[in-house]
Coordinates of C-alpha atoms and ligand atoms in Angstrom, one line a residue:
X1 CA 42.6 242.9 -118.1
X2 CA 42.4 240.3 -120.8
X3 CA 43.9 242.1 -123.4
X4 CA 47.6 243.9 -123.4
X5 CA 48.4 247.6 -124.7
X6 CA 50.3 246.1 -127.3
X7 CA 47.2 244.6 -128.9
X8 CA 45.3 247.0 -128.2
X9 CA 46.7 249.0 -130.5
X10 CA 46.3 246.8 -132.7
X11 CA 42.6 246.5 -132.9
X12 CA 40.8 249.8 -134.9
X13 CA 38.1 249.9 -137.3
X14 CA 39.9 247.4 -139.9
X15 CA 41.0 245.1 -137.8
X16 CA 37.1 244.8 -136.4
X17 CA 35.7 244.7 -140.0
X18 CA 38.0 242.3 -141.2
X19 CA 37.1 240.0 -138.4
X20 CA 33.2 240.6 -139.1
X21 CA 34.1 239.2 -142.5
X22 CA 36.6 236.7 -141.9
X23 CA 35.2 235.4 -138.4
X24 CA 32.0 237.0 -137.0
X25 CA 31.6 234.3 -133.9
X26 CA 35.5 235.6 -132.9
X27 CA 34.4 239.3 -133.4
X28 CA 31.5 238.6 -130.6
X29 CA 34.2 236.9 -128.5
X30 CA 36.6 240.2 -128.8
X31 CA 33.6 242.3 -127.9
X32 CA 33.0 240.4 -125.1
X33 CA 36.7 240.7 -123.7
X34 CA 36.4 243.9 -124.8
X35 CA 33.6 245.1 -122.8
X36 CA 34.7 243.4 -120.0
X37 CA 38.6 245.4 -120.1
X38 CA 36.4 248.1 -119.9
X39 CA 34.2 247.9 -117.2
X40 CA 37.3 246.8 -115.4
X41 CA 39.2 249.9 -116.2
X42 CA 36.0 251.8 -115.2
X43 CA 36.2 250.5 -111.8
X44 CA 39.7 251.2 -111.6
X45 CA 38.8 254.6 -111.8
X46 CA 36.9 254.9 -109.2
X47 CA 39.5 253.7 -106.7
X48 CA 39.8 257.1 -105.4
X49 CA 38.2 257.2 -101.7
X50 CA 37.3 260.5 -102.1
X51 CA 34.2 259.7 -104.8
X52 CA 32.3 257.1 -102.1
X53 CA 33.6 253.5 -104.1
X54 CA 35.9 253.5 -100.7
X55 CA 35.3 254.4 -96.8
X56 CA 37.1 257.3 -96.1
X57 CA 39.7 255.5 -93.7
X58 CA 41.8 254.5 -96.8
X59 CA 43.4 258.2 -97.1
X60 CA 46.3 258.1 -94.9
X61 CA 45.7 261.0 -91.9
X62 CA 48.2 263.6 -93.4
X63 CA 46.5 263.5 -96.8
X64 CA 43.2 264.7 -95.7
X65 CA 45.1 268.1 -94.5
X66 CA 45.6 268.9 -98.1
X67 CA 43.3 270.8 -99.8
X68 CA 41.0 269.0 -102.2
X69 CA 42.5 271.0 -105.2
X70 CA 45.8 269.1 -104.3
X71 CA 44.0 265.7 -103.5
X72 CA 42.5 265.6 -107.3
X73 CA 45.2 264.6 -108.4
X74 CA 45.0 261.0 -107.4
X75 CA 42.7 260.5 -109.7
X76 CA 45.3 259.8 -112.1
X77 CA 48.2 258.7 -110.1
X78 CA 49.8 256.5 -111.6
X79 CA 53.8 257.6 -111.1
X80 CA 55.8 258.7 -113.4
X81 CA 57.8 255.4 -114.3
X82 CA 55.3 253.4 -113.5
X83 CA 53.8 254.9 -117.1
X84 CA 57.6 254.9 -118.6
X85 CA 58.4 251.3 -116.9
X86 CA 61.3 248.9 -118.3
X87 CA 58.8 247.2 -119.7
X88 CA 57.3 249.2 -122.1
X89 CA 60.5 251.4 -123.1
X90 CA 61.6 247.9 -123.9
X91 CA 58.7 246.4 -125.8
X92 CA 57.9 249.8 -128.1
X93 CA 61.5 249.4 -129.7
X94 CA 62.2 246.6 -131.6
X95 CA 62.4 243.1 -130.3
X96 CA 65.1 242.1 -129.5
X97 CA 65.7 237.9 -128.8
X98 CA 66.7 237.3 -125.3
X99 CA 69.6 235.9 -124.8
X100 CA 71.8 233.9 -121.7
X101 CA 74.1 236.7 -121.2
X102 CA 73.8 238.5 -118.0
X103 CA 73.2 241.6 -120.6
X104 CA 69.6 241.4 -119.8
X105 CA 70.1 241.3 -116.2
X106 CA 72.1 244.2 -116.6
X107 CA 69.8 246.8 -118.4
X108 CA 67.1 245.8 -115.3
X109 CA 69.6 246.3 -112.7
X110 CA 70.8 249.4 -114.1
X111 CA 67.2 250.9 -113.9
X112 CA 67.1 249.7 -110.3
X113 CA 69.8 251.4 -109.2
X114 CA 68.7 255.2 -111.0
X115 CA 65.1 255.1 -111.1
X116 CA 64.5 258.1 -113.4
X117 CA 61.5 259.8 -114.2
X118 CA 62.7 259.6 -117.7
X119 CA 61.9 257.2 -121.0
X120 CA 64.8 255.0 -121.6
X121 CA 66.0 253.1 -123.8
X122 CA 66.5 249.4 -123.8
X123 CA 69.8 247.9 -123.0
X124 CA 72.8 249.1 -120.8
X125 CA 72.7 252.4 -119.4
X126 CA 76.0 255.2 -119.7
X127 CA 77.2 254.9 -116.5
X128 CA 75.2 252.4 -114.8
X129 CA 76.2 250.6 -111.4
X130 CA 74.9 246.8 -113.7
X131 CA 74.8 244.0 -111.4
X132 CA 75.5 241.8 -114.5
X133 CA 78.6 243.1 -115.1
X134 CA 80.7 242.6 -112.4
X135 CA 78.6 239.2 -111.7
X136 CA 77.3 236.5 -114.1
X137 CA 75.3 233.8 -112.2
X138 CA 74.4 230.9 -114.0
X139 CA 70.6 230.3 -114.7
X140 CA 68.9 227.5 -112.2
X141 CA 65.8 227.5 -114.2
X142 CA 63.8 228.7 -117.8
X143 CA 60.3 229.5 -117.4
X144 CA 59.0 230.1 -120.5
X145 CA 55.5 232.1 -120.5
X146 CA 53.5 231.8 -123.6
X147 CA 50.5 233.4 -125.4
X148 CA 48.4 230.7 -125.5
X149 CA 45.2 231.1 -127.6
X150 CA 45.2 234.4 -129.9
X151 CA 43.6 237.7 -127.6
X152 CA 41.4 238.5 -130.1
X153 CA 39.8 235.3 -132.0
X154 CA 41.1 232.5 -129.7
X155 CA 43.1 230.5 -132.5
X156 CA 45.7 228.5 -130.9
X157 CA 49.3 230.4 -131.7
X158 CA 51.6 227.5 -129.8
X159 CA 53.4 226.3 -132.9
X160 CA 54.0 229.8 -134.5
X161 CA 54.8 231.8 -131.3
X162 CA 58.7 233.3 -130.9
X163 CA 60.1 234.3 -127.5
X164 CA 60.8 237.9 -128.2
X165 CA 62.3 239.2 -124.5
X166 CA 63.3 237.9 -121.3
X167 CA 64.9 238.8 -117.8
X168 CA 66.1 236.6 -115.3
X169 CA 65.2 236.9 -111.6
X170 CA 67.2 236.0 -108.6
X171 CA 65.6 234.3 -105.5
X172 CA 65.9 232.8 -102.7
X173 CA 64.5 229.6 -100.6
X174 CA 64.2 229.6 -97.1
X175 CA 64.5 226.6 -94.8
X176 CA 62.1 225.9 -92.1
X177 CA 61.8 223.0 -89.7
X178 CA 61.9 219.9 -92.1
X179 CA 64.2 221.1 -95.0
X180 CA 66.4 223.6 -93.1
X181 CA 69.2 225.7 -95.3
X182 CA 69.0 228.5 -97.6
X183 CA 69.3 228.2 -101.5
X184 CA 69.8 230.4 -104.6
X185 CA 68.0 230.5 -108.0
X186 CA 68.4 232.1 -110.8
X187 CA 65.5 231.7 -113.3
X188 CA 65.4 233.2 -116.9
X189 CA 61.6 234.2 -118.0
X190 CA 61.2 234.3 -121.6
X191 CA 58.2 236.1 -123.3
X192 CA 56.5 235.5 -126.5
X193 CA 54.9 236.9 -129.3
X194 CA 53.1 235.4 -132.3
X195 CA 50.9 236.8 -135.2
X196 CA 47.7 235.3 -135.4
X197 CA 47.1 233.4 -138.8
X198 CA 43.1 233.6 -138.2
X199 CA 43.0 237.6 -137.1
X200 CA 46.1 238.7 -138.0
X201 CA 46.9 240.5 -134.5
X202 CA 50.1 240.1 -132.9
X203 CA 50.0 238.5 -129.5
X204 CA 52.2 238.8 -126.7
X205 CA 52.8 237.7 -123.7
X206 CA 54.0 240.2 -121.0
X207 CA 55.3 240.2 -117.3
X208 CA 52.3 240.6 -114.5
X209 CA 52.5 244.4 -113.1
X210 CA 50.5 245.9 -110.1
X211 CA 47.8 248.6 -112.1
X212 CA 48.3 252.0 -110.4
X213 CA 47.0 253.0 -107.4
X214 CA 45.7 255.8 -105.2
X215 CA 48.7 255.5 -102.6
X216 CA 50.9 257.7 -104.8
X217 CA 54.7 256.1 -104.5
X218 CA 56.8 257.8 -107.2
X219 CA 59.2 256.4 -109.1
X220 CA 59.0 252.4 -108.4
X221 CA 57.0 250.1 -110.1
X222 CA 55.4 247.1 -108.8
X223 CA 56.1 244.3 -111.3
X224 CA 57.2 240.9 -112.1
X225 CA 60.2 242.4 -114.6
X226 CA 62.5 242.6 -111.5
X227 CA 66.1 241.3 -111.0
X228 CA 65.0 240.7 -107.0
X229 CA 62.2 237.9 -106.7
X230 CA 59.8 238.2 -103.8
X231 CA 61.3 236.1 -101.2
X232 CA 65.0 237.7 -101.4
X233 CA 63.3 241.2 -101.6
X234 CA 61.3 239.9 -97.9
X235 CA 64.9 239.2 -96.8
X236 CA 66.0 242.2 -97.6
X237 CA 63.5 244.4 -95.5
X238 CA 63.3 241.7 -92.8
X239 CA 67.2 242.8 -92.3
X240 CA 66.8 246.3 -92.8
X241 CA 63.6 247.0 -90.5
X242 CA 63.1 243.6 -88.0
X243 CA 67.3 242.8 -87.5
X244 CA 68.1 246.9 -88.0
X245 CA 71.1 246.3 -89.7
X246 CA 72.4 249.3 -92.2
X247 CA 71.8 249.1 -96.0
X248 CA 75.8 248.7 -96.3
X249 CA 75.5 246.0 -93.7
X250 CA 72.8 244.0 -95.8
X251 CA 75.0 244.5 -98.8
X252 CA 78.0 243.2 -97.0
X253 CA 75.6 240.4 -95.8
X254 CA 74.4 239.4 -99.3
X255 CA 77.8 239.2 -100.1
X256 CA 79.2 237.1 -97.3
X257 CA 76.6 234.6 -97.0
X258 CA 75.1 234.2 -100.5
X259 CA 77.6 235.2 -102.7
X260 CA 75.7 237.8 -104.2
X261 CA 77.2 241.6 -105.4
X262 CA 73.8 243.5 -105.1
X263 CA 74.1 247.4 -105.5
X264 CA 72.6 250.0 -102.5
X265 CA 70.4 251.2 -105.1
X266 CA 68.8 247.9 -105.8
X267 CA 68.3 247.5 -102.2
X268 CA 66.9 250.8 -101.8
X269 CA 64.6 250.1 -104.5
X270 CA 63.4 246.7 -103.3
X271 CA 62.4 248.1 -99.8
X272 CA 60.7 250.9 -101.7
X273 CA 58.9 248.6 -104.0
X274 CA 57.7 246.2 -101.1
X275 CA 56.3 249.3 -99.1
X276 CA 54.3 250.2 -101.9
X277 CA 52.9 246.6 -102.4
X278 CA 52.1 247.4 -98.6
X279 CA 50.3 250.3 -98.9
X280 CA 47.2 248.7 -98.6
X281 CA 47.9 247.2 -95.6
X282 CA 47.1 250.7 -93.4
X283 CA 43.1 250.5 -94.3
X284 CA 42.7 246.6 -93.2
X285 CA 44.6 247.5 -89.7
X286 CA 42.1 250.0 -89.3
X287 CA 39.1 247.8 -90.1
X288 CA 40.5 245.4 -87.5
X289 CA 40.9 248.2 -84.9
X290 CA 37.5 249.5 -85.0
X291 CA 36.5 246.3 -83.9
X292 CA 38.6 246.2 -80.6
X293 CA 37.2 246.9 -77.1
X294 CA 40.3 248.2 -75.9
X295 CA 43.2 250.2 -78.1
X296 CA 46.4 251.6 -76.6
X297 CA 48.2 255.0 -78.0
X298 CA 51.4 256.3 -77.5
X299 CA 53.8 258.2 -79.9
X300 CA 57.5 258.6 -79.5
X301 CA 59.5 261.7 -81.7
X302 CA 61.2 260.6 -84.9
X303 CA 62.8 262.6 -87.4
X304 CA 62.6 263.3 -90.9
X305 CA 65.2 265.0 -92.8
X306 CA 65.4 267.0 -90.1
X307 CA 61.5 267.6 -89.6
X308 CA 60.9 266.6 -86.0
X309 CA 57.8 264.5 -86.1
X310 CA 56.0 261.9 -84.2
X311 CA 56.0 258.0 -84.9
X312 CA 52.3 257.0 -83.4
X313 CA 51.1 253.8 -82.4
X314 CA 47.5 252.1 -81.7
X315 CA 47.4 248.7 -80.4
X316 CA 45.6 246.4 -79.4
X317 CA 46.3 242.6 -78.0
X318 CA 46.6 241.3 -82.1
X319 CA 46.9 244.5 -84.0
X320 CA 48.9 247.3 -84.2
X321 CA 48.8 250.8 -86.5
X322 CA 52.0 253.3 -86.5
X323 CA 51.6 256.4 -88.4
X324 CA 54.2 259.3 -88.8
X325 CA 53.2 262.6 -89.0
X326 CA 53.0 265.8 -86.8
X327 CA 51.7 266.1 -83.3
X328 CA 48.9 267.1 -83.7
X329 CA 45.4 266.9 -82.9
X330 CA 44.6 266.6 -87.2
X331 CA 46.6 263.5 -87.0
X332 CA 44.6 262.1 -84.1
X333 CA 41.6 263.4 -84.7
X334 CA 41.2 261.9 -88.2
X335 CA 42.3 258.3 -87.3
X336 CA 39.6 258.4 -84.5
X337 CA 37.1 258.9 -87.4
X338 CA 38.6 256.5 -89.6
X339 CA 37.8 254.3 -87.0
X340 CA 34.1 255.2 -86.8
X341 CA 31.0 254.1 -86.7
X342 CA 31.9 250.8 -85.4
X343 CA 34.7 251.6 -83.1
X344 CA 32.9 252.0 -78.9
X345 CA 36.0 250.8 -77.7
X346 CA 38.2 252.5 -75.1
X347 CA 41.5 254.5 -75.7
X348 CA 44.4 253.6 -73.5
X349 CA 46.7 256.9 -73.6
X350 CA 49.0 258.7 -71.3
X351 CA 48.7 262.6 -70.1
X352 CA 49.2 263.9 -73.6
X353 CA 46.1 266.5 -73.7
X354 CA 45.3 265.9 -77.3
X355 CA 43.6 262.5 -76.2
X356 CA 41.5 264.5 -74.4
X357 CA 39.2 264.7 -77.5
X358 CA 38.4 260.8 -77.4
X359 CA 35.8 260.9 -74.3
X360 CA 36.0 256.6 -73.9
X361 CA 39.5 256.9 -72.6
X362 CA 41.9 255.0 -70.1
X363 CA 44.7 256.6 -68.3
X364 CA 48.3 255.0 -67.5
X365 CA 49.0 255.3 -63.7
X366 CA 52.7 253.9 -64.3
X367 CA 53.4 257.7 -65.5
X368 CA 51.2 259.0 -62.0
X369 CA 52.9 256.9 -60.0
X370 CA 56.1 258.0 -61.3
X371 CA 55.6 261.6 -60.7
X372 CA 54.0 260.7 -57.2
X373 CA 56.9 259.1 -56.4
X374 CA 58.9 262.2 -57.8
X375 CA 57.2 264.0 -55.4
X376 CA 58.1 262.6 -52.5
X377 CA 61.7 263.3 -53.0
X378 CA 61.3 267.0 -53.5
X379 CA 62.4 269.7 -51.5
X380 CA 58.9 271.3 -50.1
X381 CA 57.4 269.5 -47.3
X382 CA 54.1 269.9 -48.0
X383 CA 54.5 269.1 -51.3
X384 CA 56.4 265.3 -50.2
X385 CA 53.6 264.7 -47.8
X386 CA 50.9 265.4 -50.8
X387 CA 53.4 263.2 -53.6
X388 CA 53.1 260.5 -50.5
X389 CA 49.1 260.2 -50.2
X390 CA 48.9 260.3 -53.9
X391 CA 51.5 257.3 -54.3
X392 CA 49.8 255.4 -50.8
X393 CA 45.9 255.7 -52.5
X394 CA 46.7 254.9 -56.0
X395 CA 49.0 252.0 -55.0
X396 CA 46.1 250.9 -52.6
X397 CA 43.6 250.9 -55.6
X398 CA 46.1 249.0 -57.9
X399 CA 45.9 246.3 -55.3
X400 CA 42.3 247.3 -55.3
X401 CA 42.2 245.9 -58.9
X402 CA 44.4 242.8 -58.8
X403 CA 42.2 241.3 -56.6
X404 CA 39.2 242.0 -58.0
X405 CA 40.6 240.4 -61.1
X406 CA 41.4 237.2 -59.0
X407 CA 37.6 237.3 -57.7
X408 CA 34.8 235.1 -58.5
X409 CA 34.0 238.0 -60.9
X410 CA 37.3 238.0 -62.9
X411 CA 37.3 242.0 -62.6
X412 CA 33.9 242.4 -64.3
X413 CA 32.2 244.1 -60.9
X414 CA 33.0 247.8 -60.0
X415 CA 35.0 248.8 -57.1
X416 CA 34.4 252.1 -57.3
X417 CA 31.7 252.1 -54.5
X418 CA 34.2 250.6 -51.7
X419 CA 36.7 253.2 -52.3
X420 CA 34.5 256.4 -52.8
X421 CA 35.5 258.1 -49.6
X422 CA 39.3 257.6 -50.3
X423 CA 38.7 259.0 -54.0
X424 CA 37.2 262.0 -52.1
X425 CA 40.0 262.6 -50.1
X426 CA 42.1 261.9 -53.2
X427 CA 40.6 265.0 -54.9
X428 CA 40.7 267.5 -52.0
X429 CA 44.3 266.8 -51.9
X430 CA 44.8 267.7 -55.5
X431 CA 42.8 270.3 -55.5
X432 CA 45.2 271.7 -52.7
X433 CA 47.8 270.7 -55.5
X434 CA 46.8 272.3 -58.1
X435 CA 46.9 275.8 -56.8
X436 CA 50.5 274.7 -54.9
X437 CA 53.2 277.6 -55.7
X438 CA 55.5 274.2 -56.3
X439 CA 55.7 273.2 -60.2
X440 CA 55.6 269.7 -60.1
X441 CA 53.1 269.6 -57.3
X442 CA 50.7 272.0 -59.0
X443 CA 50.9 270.1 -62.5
X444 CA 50.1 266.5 -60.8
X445 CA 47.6 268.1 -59.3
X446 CA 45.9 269.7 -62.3
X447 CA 46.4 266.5 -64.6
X448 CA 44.6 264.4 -61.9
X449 CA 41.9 266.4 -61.7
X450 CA 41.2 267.0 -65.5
X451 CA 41.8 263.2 -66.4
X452 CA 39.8 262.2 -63.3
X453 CA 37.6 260.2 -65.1
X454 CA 39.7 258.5 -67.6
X455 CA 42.0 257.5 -64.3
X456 CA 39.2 256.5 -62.1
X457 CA 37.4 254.1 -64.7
X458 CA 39.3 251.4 -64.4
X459 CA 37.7 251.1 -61.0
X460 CA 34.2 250.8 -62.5
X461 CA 35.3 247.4 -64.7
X462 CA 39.0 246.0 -62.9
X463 CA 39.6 244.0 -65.6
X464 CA 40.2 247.0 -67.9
X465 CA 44.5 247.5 -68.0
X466 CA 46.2 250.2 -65.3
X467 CA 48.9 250.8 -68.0
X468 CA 50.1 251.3 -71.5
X469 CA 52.6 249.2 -71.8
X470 CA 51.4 247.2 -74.6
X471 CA 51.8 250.8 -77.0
X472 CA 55.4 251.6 -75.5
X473 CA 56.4 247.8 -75.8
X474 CA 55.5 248.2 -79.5
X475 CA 57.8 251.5 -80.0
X476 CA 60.7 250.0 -78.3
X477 CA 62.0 248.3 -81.5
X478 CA 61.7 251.1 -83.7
X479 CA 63.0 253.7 -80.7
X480 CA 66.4 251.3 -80.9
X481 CA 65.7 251.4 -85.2
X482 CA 65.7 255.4 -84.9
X483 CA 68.9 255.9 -83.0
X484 CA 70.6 253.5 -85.2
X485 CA 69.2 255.2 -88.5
X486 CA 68.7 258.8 -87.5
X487 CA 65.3 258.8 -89.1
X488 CA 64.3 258.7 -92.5
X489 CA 65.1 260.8 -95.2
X490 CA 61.8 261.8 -97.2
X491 CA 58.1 261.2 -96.7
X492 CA 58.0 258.3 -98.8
X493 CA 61.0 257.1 -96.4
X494 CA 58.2 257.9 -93.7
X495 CA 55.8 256.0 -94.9
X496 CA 57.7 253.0 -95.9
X497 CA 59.3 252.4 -92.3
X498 CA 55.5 253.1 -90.2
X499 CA 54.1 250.4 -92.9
X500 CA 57.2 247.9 -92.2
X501 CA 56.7 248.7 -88.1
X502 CA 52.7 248.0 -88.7
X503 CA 53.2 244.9 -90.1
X504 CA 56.2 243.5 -88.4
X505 CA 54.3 244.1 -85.0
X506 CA 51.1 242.9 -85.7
X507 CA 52.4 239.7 -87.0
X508 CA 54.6 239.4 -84.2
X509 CA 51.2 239.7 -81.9
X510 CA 50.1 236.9 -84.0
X511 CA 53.0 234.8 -83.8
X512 CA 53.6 234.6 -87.5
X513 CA 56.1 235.0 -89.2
X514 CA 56.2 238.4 -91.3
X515 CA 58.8 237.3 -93.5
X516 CA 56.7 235.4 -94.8
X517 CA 53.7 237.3 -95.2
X518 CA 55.9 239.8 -96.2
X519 CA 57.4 237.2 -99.2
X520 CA 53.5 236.7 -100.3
X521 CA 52.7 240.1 -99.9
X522 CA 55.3 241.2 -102.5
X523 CA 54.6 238.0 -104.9
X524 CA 50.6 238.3 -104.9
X525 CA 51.3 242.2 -105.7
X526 CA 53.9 242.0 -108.3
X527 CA 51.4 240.0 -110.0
X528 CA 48.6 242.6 -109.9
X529 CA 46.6 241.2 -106.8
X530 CA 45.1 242.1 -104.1
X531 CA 46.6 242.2 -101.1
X532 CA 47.1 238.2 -99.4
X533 CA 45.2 238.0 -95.6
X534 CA 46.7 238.7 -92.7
X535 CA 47.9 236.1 -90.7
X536 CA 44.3 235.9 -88.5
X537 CA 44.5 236.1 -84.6
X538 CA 45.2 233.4 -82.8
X539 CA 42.5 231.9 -80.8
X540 CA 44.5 232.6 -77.3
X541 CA 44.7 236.1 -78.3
X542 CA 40.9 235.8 -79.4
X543 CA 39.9 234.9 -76.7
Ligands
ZN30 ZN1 43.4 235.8 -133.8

């Protein structure tokens, strides 16, 4: 958008006549910004997936169990402060110069730390936890952003322009290979504002902000007017979600190594804030899923507030998806389809029945090995010798497998014929099983027989995996994360940590570094762009 509420307001009938008679070339140039603000907002609009400008895929799964009545409402979603931000509560009251007291640092901190779905009013809050005032850091740097040429007729306002507010942000540099060590900024930004001798509108410059989106994350705004810059607020979650270490323990590490007194609040909000500049994020893993031949499931309990839910993953070799949300067949179900048309791929999974709906599908044999195994050390004799030929054919077949993927072939030529007649004898065994008065027995049996063909497929193309241990290597991390956390405390807290997990992973798979991406991530958003690239595959992955 070229042209800022505050001018906006500005410009009614008067203002548009006076400019016809003072200026009619500048009144075709406003109507040219003019219409183009508004086809932008028009398309802004129409963000919402559910009137066709986006696929489908970019609802998260547990939003398409609520009604449509409910899912209307996105339409205008912006949150509540994101209408009532800092910056506006600020620049509707009078102007105030900025100043190099830590006072301005202060009234942004203390919003940080209490976001309230309230108006407030500029300066100090009653009561607030301000950074500023137990700490006053001396400013690194000034960056002064200006108006430039006038909104409205384009006259050049450099000479008459006043800085009218300001904040200062804190950041970080990070070392790497050739300049190693960590250092500290602190850079004052100072806004302008001018009135136009041509037009007569007043012009102001204003901190970059994120325009509101479909994903719904109350009370945080994604802006530049923030006392955390981008690559300290990367550190931050890198610590909290790839290191696991506490909030307190952050705070204490802040503290330790840099220096810095940074309230939980603050912290909170920054790990908030850079969720919500990942939202996104969920709809490009998808589009790079669908494209896999192979993706590998598994899902692991997690808690929320004391709803037991599931933490799910889908992986492949470069990209991984974690979602939280019930177990159940919904959650499944609609992911499958957010991967349609283009995903043919197969579905690595264990026993789990749900899978079951997904025809393409792979089946661990760690797990039936396992429970072979487990067999064989039971009490019923019949029930050890059936355990043993189970474990003796499907360990046979593994080494079936291996070698075919060492043959001229590299695993690409079916198996399947060579071993028919032990498969046979395979099934009349669990068919034995499955009507065994012994629990275990009876249940291997079954689960054999109704995932035949999911277990058995592997032998039709060997170079297809026997396992899943790509999906349960990707939950081990945040298994460890859980126990040292508990879970999460709300659904936003939810969404945040399977966001963080998505994109820590995948970038992991990549070998890149999602600090990084993370740091870019949260710059290019505070700015109101589009989401930066993923780190792409690497070609050994590729391959
Ligand atoms: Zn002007």
């Amino acid at each position: 958008m070229v042209l800022k509420e505050h001018e906006l307001i500005q410009i009614d009938e008067s203002f548009l006549r006076q400019l016809l008679e003072n200026d009619p070339e500048a009144l075709l140039g406003l109507s040219i910004k003019l219409t183009d603000d508004l086809k932008e907002a028009m398309e802004r609009l129409d963000q919402n997936p559910s009137n066709s400008s986006k696929p489908s895929g970019s609802l998260a799964p547990w939003d398409k169990e609520v009604d449509d009545d409910d899912n209307n409402d996105d339409d205008n979603d912006e949150s509540p402060v994101d209408k009532k931000s800092n910056l506006q509560s600020d620049s509707n009251t009078n102007n105030k110069e900025p100043s190099d007291t830590a006072e301005d640092v202060d009234s942004e901190s203390g919003s940080e730390s209490e976001p309230t779905t309230k108006p407030r009013n500029p300066g100090r809050q009653p009561g607030s936890q301000g950074f500023g005032r137990t700490q006053k850091i001396a400013i690194t740097e000034t960056q002064h952003h200006h108006c430039g040429g006038c909104s409205a007729c384009g006259h050049d306002l450099s000479t008459l322009e006043k800085a009218y507010t300001g904040f200062q942000t804190l950041n970080i540099t990070f070392g790497d290979p050739e300049t190693p060590g960590i250092s500290l900024t602190n850079t004052q930004h100072l806004y302008y504002q001018g009135t136009c001798p041509n037009c007569h509108l007043e012009n102001r410059s204003e901190p970059q902000r994120a325009p509101a989106d479909h994903f719904n994350w109350e009370a945080v705004g994604l802006t530049e007017w923030r006392l955390i810059g981008s690559d300290l607020a990367a550190l931050i979650v890198y610590l909290s979600m790839d290191m696991r270490v506490t909030r307190r323990k952050v705070q204490q590490f802040l503290r330790d190594v840099l220096g810095l007194k940074i309230s939980l609040g603050t912290l909170q909000n920054c790990i908030v804030e850079s969720a919500r500049a990942l939202a996104p994020v969920e709809q490009q893993l998808i589009e790079e899923l669908r494209n896999e031949t192979v993706i590998y499931a598994d899902e692991t309990s997690h808690n929320e507030a004391g709803i037991p839910l599931w933490l799910w993953v889908f992986t492949s070799a470069s990209t991984a998806l974690f979602l939280i949300g019930y177990r159940t067949k919904e959650i499944f179900v609609n992911l499958m389809d957010a991967f349609k048309p283009e995903f043919n791929g197969y579905l690595m999974t264990d026993g789990y029945k749900l899978y079951r709906a997904y025809l393409k599908r792979l089946r661990c044999w760690a797990h039936l090995l396992r429970k072979a195994k487990g067999l064989q050390e039971c009490y019923s004799k019949t029930s050890r010798m059936q355990g043993k030929q189970v474990f003796d054919t499907l360990s046979d077949l593994i080494e079936a497998v291996y070698q075919a993927r060492e043959g001229p072939n590299n695993g690409t030529l079916s198996i399947l014929a060579q071993h028919q007649e032990r498969l046979e004898n395979l099934r009349q065994v669990c068919e034995v099983m499955s009507s065994s008065s012994h629990q275990k027995t009876r249940a291997l049996g079954r689960e054999l027989l109704n995932d035949w063909e999911a277990i058995f497929r592997v032998l039709e193309y060997p170079a297809w995996p026997l396992t899943n241990n790509e999906a349960e290597r990707a939950l081990r991390h945040w298994v460890i994360l859980r126990k040292i956390t508990q879970g999460t405390r709300s659904e936003q807290g939810s969404r945040a940590l399977a966001l963080f997990a998505s994109v820590f992973v995948t970038c992991r798979l990549r070998n890149s570094s999602p600090l990084l991406y993370l740091r870019d991530v949260i710059k290019m958003r505070r700015q109101g762009n589009e989401l930066p690239k993923f780190p792409p595959v690497p070609a050994s992955i590729a391959a």
